[in-house]
Short mmCIF file of C-alpha atoms and ligand atoms in Angstrom, two decimals:
data_model
loop_
_atom_site.label_atom_id
_atom_site.label_comp_id
_atom_site.label_asym_id
_atom_site.label_seq_id
_atom_site.Cartn_x
_atom_site.Cartn_y
_atom_site.Cartn_z
CA MET A 1 -8.58 -26.01 1.70
CA ASP A 2 -10.21 -29.36 2.40
CA MET A 3 -12.92 -30.89 0.29
CA LYS A 4 -15.78 -29.45 2.33
CA GLU A 5 -14.38 -25.93 2.09
CA TYR A 6 -13.86 -26.21 -1.66
CA ILE A 7 -17.44 -27.35 -2.08
CA GLU A 8 -18.70 -24.38 -0.04
CA GLU A 9 -16.65 -22.03 -2.23
CA ALA A 10 -18.05 -23.69 -5.33
CA GLU A 11 -21.61 -23.32 -4.13
CA SER A 12 -21.12 -19.63 -3.43
CA ALA A 13 -19.40 -18.87 -6.75
CA LEU A 14 -20.93 -21.12 -9.39
CA LEU A 15 -24.41 -20.89 -10.79
CA HIS A 16 -26.55 -23.65 -9.32
CA THR A 17 -27.26 -25.54 -12.51
CA TYR A 18 -25.91 -28.93 -11.45
CA ASN A 19 -26.65 -31.26 -8.55
CA ARG A 20 -23.10 -32.36 -8.00
CA TYR A 21 -21.85 -35.33 -6.02
CA GLN A 22 -19.94 -34.14 -2.98
CA ILE A 23 -16.39 -34.86 -4.13
CA VAL A 24 -13.68 -32.71 -5.66
CA LEU A 25 -11.67 -34.62 -8.25
CA ASP A 26 -7.99 -34.07 -8.61
CA ARG A 27 -6.34 -36.48 -11.03
CA GLY A 28 -6.84 -39.62 -13.05
CA GLU A 29 -4.89 -42.69 -14.01
CA GLY A 30 -6.23 -45.28 -16.45
CA VAL A 31 -9.77 -46.16 -15.33
CA HIS A 32 -9.32 -44.55 -11.91
CA LEU A 33 -9.98 -41.08 -10.58
CA TYR A 34 -8.64 -39.62 -7.32
CA ASP A 35 -10.22 -36.88 -5.24
CA ILE A 36 -8.18 -34.17 -3.55
CA GLU A 37 -7.98 -36.28 -0.40
CA GLY A 38 -6.41 -39.14 -2.35
CA LYS A 39 -9.41 -41.48 -2.36
CA GLU A 40 -9.51 -43.76 -5.41
CA TYR A 41 -12.59 -44.30 -7.58
CA LEU A 42 -13.21 -46.84 -10.31
CA ASP A 43 -14.75 -44.71 -13.06
CA PHE A 44 -17.72 -46.04 -15.03
CA CYS A 45 -18.74 -42.55 -16.15
CA ALA A 46 -15.65 -41.40 -18.08
CA GLY A 47 -16.71 -37.76 -17.89
CA ILE A 48 -20.04 -38.77 -19.51
CA ALA A 49 -18.76 -41.06 -22.26
CA VAL A 50 -15.82 -38.77 -22.98
CA PHE A 51 -12.57 -40.22 -21.72
CA ALA A 52 -12.45 -43.26 -24.02
CA LEU A 53 -8.68 -43.72 -23.77
CA GLY A 54 -8.60 -43.56 -19.99
CA TYR A 55 -6.86 -40.93 -17.92
CA HIS A 56 -3.23 -39.91 -18.14
CA ASN A 57 -2.57 -41.54 -21.48
CA ARG A 58 1.07 -40.66 -22.06
CA GLU A 59 0.98 -40.35 -25.87
CA TYR A 60 -2.18 -38.27 -25.82
CA ASN A 61 -0.80 -35.95 -23.14
CA ASP A 62 2.51 -35.55 -24.97
CA ALA A 63 0.75 -34.69 -28.23
CA LEU A 64 -1.20 -31.96 -26.44
CA LYS A 65 1.88 -30.61 -24.68
CA SER A 66 3.85 -30.33 -27.88
CA GLN A 67 0.95 -28.63 -29.67
CA ILE A 68 0.65 -26.13 -26.81
CA ASP A 69 4.26 -25.16 -27.33
CA LYS A 70 3.73 -24.78 -31.06
CA LEU A 71 0.39 -23.11 -31.60
CA ILE A 72 -2.88 -23.12 -29.66
CA HIS A 73 -5.15 -20.96 -31.78
CA THR A 74 -5.19 -19.24 -35.14
CA SER A 75 -8.84 -18.53 -36.14
CA ASN A 76 -10.46 -19.88 -39.28
CA TYR A 77 -9.03 -17.17 -41.51
CA TYR A 78 -6.09 -19.53 -41.98
CA TYR A 79 -5.37 -23.23 -42.36
CA ASN A 80 -3.67 -25.27 -39.65
CA VAL A 81 -2.11 -28.72 -39.91
CA PRO A 82 -3.85 -30.46 -36.95
CA ALA A 83 -7.29 -29.52 -38.33
CA ILE A 84 -6.37 -30.82 -41.78
CA GLU A 85 -5.11 -34.10 -40.33
CA ALA A 86 -8.02 -34.52 -37.95
CA ALA A 87 -10.53 -33.89 -40.74
CA LYS A 88 -8.81 -36.48 -42.91
CA SER A 89 -8.82 -39.07 -40.13
CA LEU A 90 -12.43 -38.38 -39.26
CA LYS A 91 -13.48 -38.76 -42.89
CA LYS A 92 -11.68 -42.07 -43.04
CA ALA A 93 -13.22 -43.32 -39.79
CA SER A 94 -16.75 -42.30 -40.79
CA GLY A 95 -16.88 -42.59 -44.56
CA MET A 96 -18.44 -39.11 -44.65
CA ASP A 97 -17.09 -36.45 -47.02
CA ARG A 98 -17.05 -33.04 -45.34
CA VAL A 99 -16.20 -31.99 -41.79
CA PHE A 100 -16.99 -28.86 -39.78
CA PHE A 101 -15.36 -28.67 -36.35
CA THR A 102 -17.25 -27.21 -33.40
CA ASN A 103 -16.49 -26.75 -29.70
CA SER A 104 -19.21 -28.94 -28.29
CA GLY A 105 -21.92 -31.44 -29.08
CA ALA A 106 -24.74 -28.94 -28.97
CA GLU A 107 -22.94 -26.77 -31.51
CA ALA A 108 -22.49 -29.78 -33.79
CA VAL A 109 -26.27 -30.29 -33.65
CA GLU A 110 -26.87 -26.60 -34.37
CA GLY A 111 -24.66 -26.83 -37.43
CA ALA A 112 -26.33 -30.02 -38.61
CA VAL A 113 -29.75 -28.41 -38.35
CA LYS A 114 -28.58 -25.29 -40.19
CA ALA A 115 -27.08 -27.40 -42.98
CA ALA A 116 -30.34 -29.32 -43.37
CA ARG A 117 -32.42 -26.15 -43.48
CA LYS A 118 -30.10 -24.56 -46.01
CA TYR A 119 -30.21 -27.67 -48.19
CA ALA A 120 -34.00 -27.52 -48.26
CA TYR A 121 -34.02 -23.76 -48.79
CA LEU A 122 -31.78 -24.07 -51.85
CA LYS A 123 -34.19 -26.64 -53.25
CA ASP A 124 -37.47 -24.76 -53.01
CA GLY A 125 -36.79 -21.31 -51.54
CA ARG A 126 -39.26 -21.86 -48.70
CA THR A 127 -38.56 -20.74 -45.16
CA ASP A 128 -41.06 -22.90 -43.33
CA HIS A 129 -39.31 -26.27 -43.35
CA GLU A 130 -39.95 -28.82 -40.64
CA ILE A 131 -37.73 -31.23 -38.78
CA ILE A 132 -38.82 -34.48 -37.20
CA ALA A 133 -37.12 -35.39 -33.92
CA MET A 134 -37.74 -38.19 -31.41
CA ASN A 135 -39.46 -38.19 -28.06
CA HIS A 136 -37.01 -38.85 -25.18
CA SER A 137 -34.12 -37.66 -27.33
CA PHE A 138 -31.28 -35.47 -26.14
CA HIS A 139 -29.33 -33.19 -28.45
CA GLY A 140 -27.94 -30.48 -26.18
CA ARG A 141 -28.86 -27.29 -24.35
CA THR A 142 -28.57 -24.46 -26.87
CA MET A 143 -31.84 -23.12 -28.28
CA GLY A 144 -31.63 -25.04 -31.55
CA ALA A 145 -30.43 -28.30 -30.02
CA LEU A 146 -33.04 -27.94 -27.29
CA ALA A 147 -35.73 -27.46 -29.90
CA VAL A 148 -35.09 -31.00 -31.22
CA THR A 149 -34.68 -32.48 -27.72
CA GLY A 150 -37.74 -34.57 -26.91
CA ASN A 151 -37.95 -33.79 -23.23
CA PRO A 152 -40.54 -31.08 -22.44
CA LYS A 153 -39.05 -30.60 -18.97
CA TYR A 154 -35.81 -29.27 -20.49
CA ARG A 155 -37.63 -27.07 -22.98
CA GLU A 156 -40.70 -25.50 -21.48
CA ALA A 157 -39.28 -22.48 -19.64
CA PHE A 158 -37.28 -21.45 -22.68
CA GLU A 159 -40.02 -21.38 -25.29
CA PRO A 160 -40.30 -20.22 -28.00
CA LEU A 161 -37.41 -22.25 -29.41
CA ILE A 162 -36.88 -22.70 -33.14
CA GLY A 163 -40.22 -23.63 -34.62
CA ASN A 164 -41.55 -26.31 -36.94
CA ILE A 165 -40.24 -29.30 -35.00
CA ARG A 166 -42.45 -32.39 -34.87
CA PHE A 167 -41.88 -35.32 -32.55
CA ALA A 168 -42.21 -39.03 -33.24
CA ASP A 169 -41.28 -42.17 -31.30
CA LEU A 170 -38.00 -43.99 -31.75
CA ASN A 171 -38.56 -47.50 -33.14
CA ASP A 172 -42.12 -46.69 -34.21
CA PHE A 173 -41.82 -46.07 -37.92
CA GLU A 174 -45.50 -45.26 -38.39
CA SER A 175 -45.22 -42.47 -35.84
CA VAL A 176 -42.44 -40.98 -38.00
CA GLU A 177 -44.44 -41.36 -41.22
CA ARG A 178 -47.37 -39.58 -39.61
CA GLN A 179 -45.23 -36.48 -39.02
CA VAL A 180 -43.92 -36.20 -42.58
CA THR A 181 -45.25 -33.32 -44.69
CA ASP A 182 -44.11 -31.69 -47.92
CA ARG A 183 -42.12 -29.29 -45.76
CA THR A 184 -40.08 -31.90 -43.87
CA CYS A 185 -36.38 -31.23 -44.47
CA ALA A 186 -34.73 -33.56 -41.93
CA ILE A 187 -35.20 -36.36 -39.45
CA ILE A 188 -32.82 -36.24 -36.51
CA LEU A 189 -32.21 -39.06 -34.06
CA GLU A 190 -29.58 -40.59 -31.83
CA THR A 191 -28.51 -43.97 -33.19
CA VAL A 192 -28.58 -45.07 -29.56
CA GLN A 193 -30.54 -42.78 -27.24
CA GLY A 194 -28.29 -41.85 -24.30
CA GLU A 195 -29.87 -39.48 -21.77
CA GLY A 196 -33.27 -40.81 -22.77
CA GLY A 197 -32.49 -44.23 -21.33
CA MET A 198 -29.87 -46.13 -23.37
CA VAL A 199 -32.22 -47.27 -26.14
CA PRO A 200 -30.71 -48.41 -29.46
CA ALA A 201 -32.58 -47.70 -32.66
CA ALA A 202 -33.84 -50.99 -34.11
CA GLU A 203 -32.28 -52.02 -37.41
CA GLU A 204 -35.64 -52.27 -39.19
CA PHE A 205 -36.63 -48.86 -37.92
CA LEU A 206 -33.42 -47.19 -39.07
CA LYS A 207 -33.61 -48.83 -42.47
CA SER A 208 -37.20 -47.75 -42.92
CA VAL A 209 -36.37 -44.18 -41.92
CA ARG A 210 -33.45 -44.21 -44.34
CA ALA A 211 -35.68 -45.43 -47.15
CA LEU A 212 -38.31 -42.81 -46.36
CA CYS A 213 -35.63 -40.09 -46.44
CA ASP A 214 -34.34 -41.32 -49.79
CA GLU A 215 -37.80 -41.41 -51.26
CA ARG A 216 -38.70 -37.85 -50.17
CA ASP A 217 -35.24 -36.23 -50.32
CA ILE A 218 -35.34 -35.67 -46.56
CA LEU A 219 -31.95 -35.53 -44.84
CA LEU A 220 -31.21 -38.11 -42.16
CA ILE A 221 -29.19 -36.61 -39.30
CA LEU A 222 -27.71 -39.14 -36.88
CA ASP A 223 -26.49 -37.78 -33.55
CA GLU A 224 -23.49 -39.92 -32.61
CA ILE A 225 -22.23 -37.61 -29.89
CA GLN A 226 -22.63 -40.21 -27.14
CA CYS A 227 -22.89 -43.52 -28.99
CA GLY A 228 -20.13 -42.77 -31.51
CA MET A 229 -16.36 -43.10 -31.29
CA GLY A 230 -16.18 -46.83 -30.70
CA ARG A 231 -18.57 -47.12 -27.79
CA THR A 232 -20.87 -49.64 -29.46
CA GLY A 233 -18.09 -51.73 -30.96
CA TYR A 234 -18.21 -49.72 -34.18
CA MET A 235 -16.49 -46.40 -34.76
CA PHE A 236 -19.96 -44.94 -35.30
CA ALA A 237 -23.03 -46.86 -34.20
CA TRP A 238 -24.79 -46.50 -37.57
CA GLN A 239 -21.98 -48.46 -39.26
CA LYS A 240 -23.47 -51.62 -37.79
CA TYR A 241 -26.76 -51.17 -39.66
CA GLY A 242 -25.62 -50.98 -43.26
CA ILE A 243 -27.10 -47.50 -43.67
CA LYS A 244 -25.47 -44.10 -43.82
CA PRO A 245 -26.70 -40.70 -42.61
CA ASP A 246 -26.62 -37.58 -44.76
CA ILE A 247 -25.33 -35.59 -41.81
CA MET A 248 -23.89 -36.86 -38.53
CA THR A 249 -22.66 -35.27 -35.34
CA THR A 250 -19.87 -36.32 -33.03
CA ALA A 251 -18.29 -34.79 -29.91
CA LYS A 252 -17.79 -36.27 -26.41
CA ALA A 253 -15.03 -38.87 -26.98
CA LEU A 254 -13.72 -37.14 -30.10
CA GLY A 255 -11.34 -34.99 -28.05
CA CYS A 256 -11.15 -37.28 -25.02
CA GLY A 257 -11.44 -34.30 -22.70
CA VAL A 258 -10.44 -31.39 -24.89
CA PRO A 259 -13.67 -29.66 -25.99
CA ILE A 260 -14.30 -30.45 -29.64
CA GLY A 261 -17.21 -31.66 -31.71
CA ALA A 262 -17.96 -31.90 -35.39
CA PHE A 263 -20.75 -32.29 -37.87
CA LEU A 264 -20.02 -34.24 -41.01
CA MET A 265 -21.94 -34.61 -44.23
CA THR A 266 -21.95 -36.38 -47.54
CA GLU A 267 -20.69 -34.63 -50.65
CA LYS A 268 -24.29 -34.20 -51.82
CA VAL A 269 -25.15 -32.11 -48.76
CA GLY A 270 -21.74 -30.46 -48.72
CA GLN A 271 -22.22 -29.15 -52.25
CA ASN A 272 -25.77 -27.98 -51.62
CA SER A 273 -25.93 -26.34 -48.22
CA LEU A 274 -23.63 -24.14 -46.16
CA VAL A 275 -21.26 -21.80 -48.00
CA ALA A 276 -18.85 -19.05 -46.92
CA GLY A 277 -20.66 -16.63 -44.66
CA ASP A 278 -23.37 -19.10 -43.60
CA HIS A 279 -21.73 -20.56 -40.54
CA GLY A 280 -18.63 -20.10 -38.44
CA THR A 281 -16.98 -20.23 -35.04
CA THR A 282 -13.94 -18.54 -33.55
CA TYR A 283 -12.53 -21.53 -31.72
CA GLY A 284 -13.94 -24.41 -33.76
CA GLY A 285 -11.20 -26.45 -35.41
CA ASN A 286 -8.41 -24.78 -33.51
CA PRO A 287 -4.99 -26.47 -33.55
CA LEU A 288 -5.01 -27.58 -29.91
CA ALA A 289 -8.45 -29.21 -30.03
CA CYS A 290 -7.72 -30.78 -33.41
CA ALA A 291 -4.36 -32.12 -32.25
CA ALA A 292 -6.30 -33.87 -29.49
CA ALA A 293 -8.87 -35.31 -31.91
CA GLN A 294 -6.16 -36.39 -34.34
CA LYS A 295 -4.24 -38.18 -31.59
CA VAL A 296 -7.43 -39.80 -30.30
CA LEU A 297 -8.27 -41.17 -33.74
CA GLU A 298 -4.71 -42.40 -34.14
CA LEU A 299 -4.67 -44.11 -30.73
CA PHE A 300 -8.03 -45.74 -31.38
CA GLU A 301 -6.36 -47.70 -34.15
CA LYS A 302 -3.00 -48.20 -32.55
CA ASN A 303 -4.38 -49.37 -29.20
CA ARG A 304 -7.14 -51.44 -30.80
CA ILE A 305 -9.81 -49.67 -28.78
CA ILE A 306 -12.75 -51.02 -30.77
CA GLU A 307 -11.42 -54.57 -30.46
CA ASN A 308 -11.35 -54.11 -26.70
CA VAL A 309 -14.95 -52.89 -26.68
CA ARG A 310 -15.99 -55.96 -28.65
CA GLU A 311 -14.23 -58.21 -26.19
CA VAL A 312 -15.33 -56.62 -22.92
CA ALA A 313 -18.85 -55.43 -23.80
CA PRO A 314 -20.46 -58.90 -24.02
CA TYR A 315 -18.94 -59.69 -20.63
CA LEU A 316 -20.32 -56.48 -19.11
CA GLU A 317 -23.69 -57.33 -20.60
CA LYS A 318 -23.60 -60.83 -19.09
CA ARG A 319 -22.60 -59.57 -15.64
CA LEU A 320 -25.36 -56.92 -15.74
CA GLU A 321 -27.91 -59.57 -16.71
CA GLU A 322 -26.78 -61.67 -13.74
CA LEU A 323 -27.10 -58.66 -11.46
CA LYS A 324 -30.60 -58.11 -12.78
CA ASP A 325 -31.52 -61.72 -12.05
CA ARG A 326 -30.26 -61.38 -8.47
CA HIS A 327 -32.19 -58.19 -7.68
CA GLY A 328 -35.94 -57.94 -8.07
CA CYS A 329 -35.76 -54.14 -8.17
CA ILE A 330 -33.90 -54.24 -11.51
CA VAL A 331 -36.46 -54.34 -14.29
CA GLU A 332 -34.40 -54.37 -17.44
CA ARG A 333 -30.92 -54.23 -18.94
CA ARG A 334 -30.64 -51.99 -21.98
CA GLY A 335 -28.07 -50.70 -24.40
CA THR A 336 -25.31 -52.01 -26.56
CA GLY A 337 -21.51 -52.23 -26.38
CA LEU A 338 -20.03 -50.17 -23.56
CA MET A 339 -23.17 -48.06 -23.46
CA GLN A 340 -25.40 -49.94 -21.04
CA GLY A 341 -28.21 -49.17 -18.66
CA LEU A 342 -30.02 -50.92 -15.83
CA LYS A 343 -33.60 -49.83 -15.32
CA PHE A 344 -34.90 -50.06 -11.75
CA ASP A 345 -38.42 -49.95 -10.40
CA ARG A 346 -37.40 -47.00 -8.22
CA PRO A 347 -35.09 -43.94 -8.26
CA VAL A 348 -31.41 -44.90 -8.44
CA GLY A 349 -29.85 -41.84 -6.79
CA GLU A 350 -29.37 -43.64 -3.48
CA TYR A 351 -27.51 -46.56 -5.13
CA ILE A 352 -25.23 -44.19 -7.01
CA SER A 353 -24.39 -42.31 -3.79
CA ARG A 354 -23.62 -45.54 -1.97
CA ALA A 355 -21.40 -46.67 -4.85
CA LEU A 356 -19.52 -43.39 -4.70
CA GLU A 357 -18.84 -43.92 -1.00
CA LYS A 358 -17.41 -47.32 -1.87
CA GLY A 359 -15.18 -45.88 -4.57
CA LEU A 360 -17.24 -46.48 -7.71
CA ILE A 361 -18.35 -43.67 -10.01
CA LEU A 362 -21.66 -44.27 -11.79
CA ILE A 363 -24.22 -41.92 -13.31
CA ASN A 364 -27.91 -42.11 -14.07
CA ALA A 365 -29.91 -41.59 -17.27
CA GLY A 366 -33.28 -40.39 -16.06
CA ALA A 367 -34.37 -41.02 -12.47
CA ASP A 368 -34.58 -44.80 -12.59
CA ILE A 369 -31.72 -45.92 -14.85
CA ILE A 370 -28.09 -46.45 -13.91
CA ARG A 371 -25.91 -45.73 -16.91
CA PHE A 372 -22.61 -47.49 -17.64
CA VAL A 373 -20.34 -45.58 -20.01
CA PRO A 374 -16.82 -46.50 -18.84
CA PRO A 375 -13.54 -45.63 -20.54
CA LEU A 376 -13.24 -47.92 -23.56
CA ILE A 377 -10.02 -49.43 -22.19
CA ILE A 378 -11.71 -51.25 -19.29
CA THR A 379 -10.94 -54.91 -18.69
CA LYS A 380 -13.09 -57.79 -17.50
CA ASP A 381 -11.44 -57.40 -14.09
CA ASP A 382 -12.69 -53.82 -13.92
CA VAL A 383 -16.16 -55.09 -14.79
CA ASN A 384 -15.94 -57.66 -11.99
CA ARG A 385 -14.89 -55.02 -9.46
CA MET A 386 -17.69 -52.71 -10.57
CA ILE A 387 -20.28 -55.48 -10.27
CA ASP A 388 -19.02 -56.50 -6.81
CA ILE A 389 -19.32 -52.96 -5.50
CA LEU A 390 -22.69 -52.26 -7.11
CA ASP A 391 -24.08 -55.59 -5.93
CA GLY A 392 -23.29 -54.59 -2.35
CA CYS A 393 -24.99 -51.21 -2.83
CA ILE A 394 -28.32 -52.52 -4.06
CA GLY A 395 -29.27 -54.95 -1.32
CA SER A 396 -32.18 -57.19 -2.18
C1 LIG B 1 -23.99 -34.90 -24.70
C2 LIG B 1 -24.83 -34.94 -25.89
C3 LIG B 1 -25.10 -33.78 -26.65
C4 LIG B 1 -24.62 -32.41 -26.24
O1 LIG B 1 -23.24 -32.31 -26.20
P1 LIG B 1 -22.57 -31.09 -25.40
O2 LIG B 1 -21.11 -31.24 -25.68
O3 LIG B 1 -22.92 -31.29 -23.96
O4 LIG B 1 -23.14 -29.83 -25.93
C5 LIG B 1 -25.84 -33.92 -27.81
N1 LIG B 1 -26.30 -35.12 -28.20
C6 LIG B 1 -26.08 -36.23 -27.50
C7 LIG B 1 -26.60 -37.53 -28.00
C8 LIG B 1 -25.35 -36.19 -26.31
O5 LIG B 1 -25.17 -37.29 -25.59
#
C-alpha cells in the first residue's frame, strides 16, 4: 500500500480523535524520522517530548531486546529486578523517596491525586477535600486528570468530573491564596506549562506556593511529565528552584517510547497515604517498561544528556529570538531549555504544514504557538537547519 491508501485505511478503522498530519512514519535514526516512502524529516517534536535519546539508540534497543527474551510481564504480585533498579535510579535522580510506576502520564496524575486525597483523609477523616489547579494547565485525559486540567474545552462534554477542584492562575500567587480553604488538600501545577503555551512557573511564585503549602500542610504536586527528564537543563525542572514537591509525576521521556510513567512522593506522604489495596495496576512497573526506564536513566548520565541540553538550549533560544526579530507575526518567545515556544499573532497550522513538506516536524501548543521539544541529543547544526527551514516557511 502507498501512503495515501494507508491513510484511507486508518481513517476508516480508527476513531477520529486526532487531526493527523498526512504522513505515515516508518523508522527513525538519531534526530531524523523517515516516512514509508523514504522521505527524511528533522524531528523537533520527539513524539511530544518523549524520545529524548533520539531514535535507534543501539544500547537502549539492545536492553529492550534482551529484556523481551527474558521476561516481559509478571504482575505486581511479585518483585522484578528492572522495576527495583528503575525505582532506585529514579529516586536518585529526583531526590524523592517512594515510586509508583504507571503506564502513562494521566495515570501518574490520577495516582498523585489519590495519594493527596488519602493523606488528607487520614488526617481529618473528611471526604470533601479540595484541590487547587491552574488555568491553562494540562494533566491528561482520564476523568481525574481532566478534572485538574484548566481548559474548559477539554472538560465540558464530560462533566461531572471529580468534584471540588478550584482553579487559580499560574504565576499569580494571590489568585492561589484566594482559592485556599480549610479543605484544601493539594495544589497541582506543571513546573513549566506545556500544552498551555510553554510557560515556566516563576521562581517567586513557586517558592510562595511551597511556603503556603508548608504552612497549611497542603501537598504540592508538581507535574513534570513534559518538562521533566532533562528537558530544562535539570533532571526535573523544580530542581532549579531550590524547592521540592511532596508528590511529583513523570512520564513522556521516562521510557523514551515505551509507555511508562510514575508518581513519586516524599517519605512523609509515603508513610501517610496509599497502602495495600488502595491503588494498583496490572501493567504498571512491568519488567519491559522498567528495563526501558532504567536504561534511559543510565544513558542520561553516560551520554551526558543534561550537559548537552545546557549547551544547545541557549543557542536555540538565541536563534528563536533572531527569528522573532525578523518576522513581525511572531509576538513572543517563551519557555526554557529545550522546551521552547514561539507565539504568533495568527494560527500556526499553515506554517507547520509547510515545514512538514520541507522535511521538518514541528507541533503546536494551542492554535497560535509553535512548540519546540526536540530530542535532547540535538546539536547546534540541527538547530541551524531547523531555523533555516522554518524561516522559509513563515515569509514576512
Ligand atoms: C502529556 C502530559 C500528560 C499526560 O500524559 P499521557 O501519557 O498522555 O497520559 C500529563 N501532564 C503533562 C504536563 C503532559 O505534558
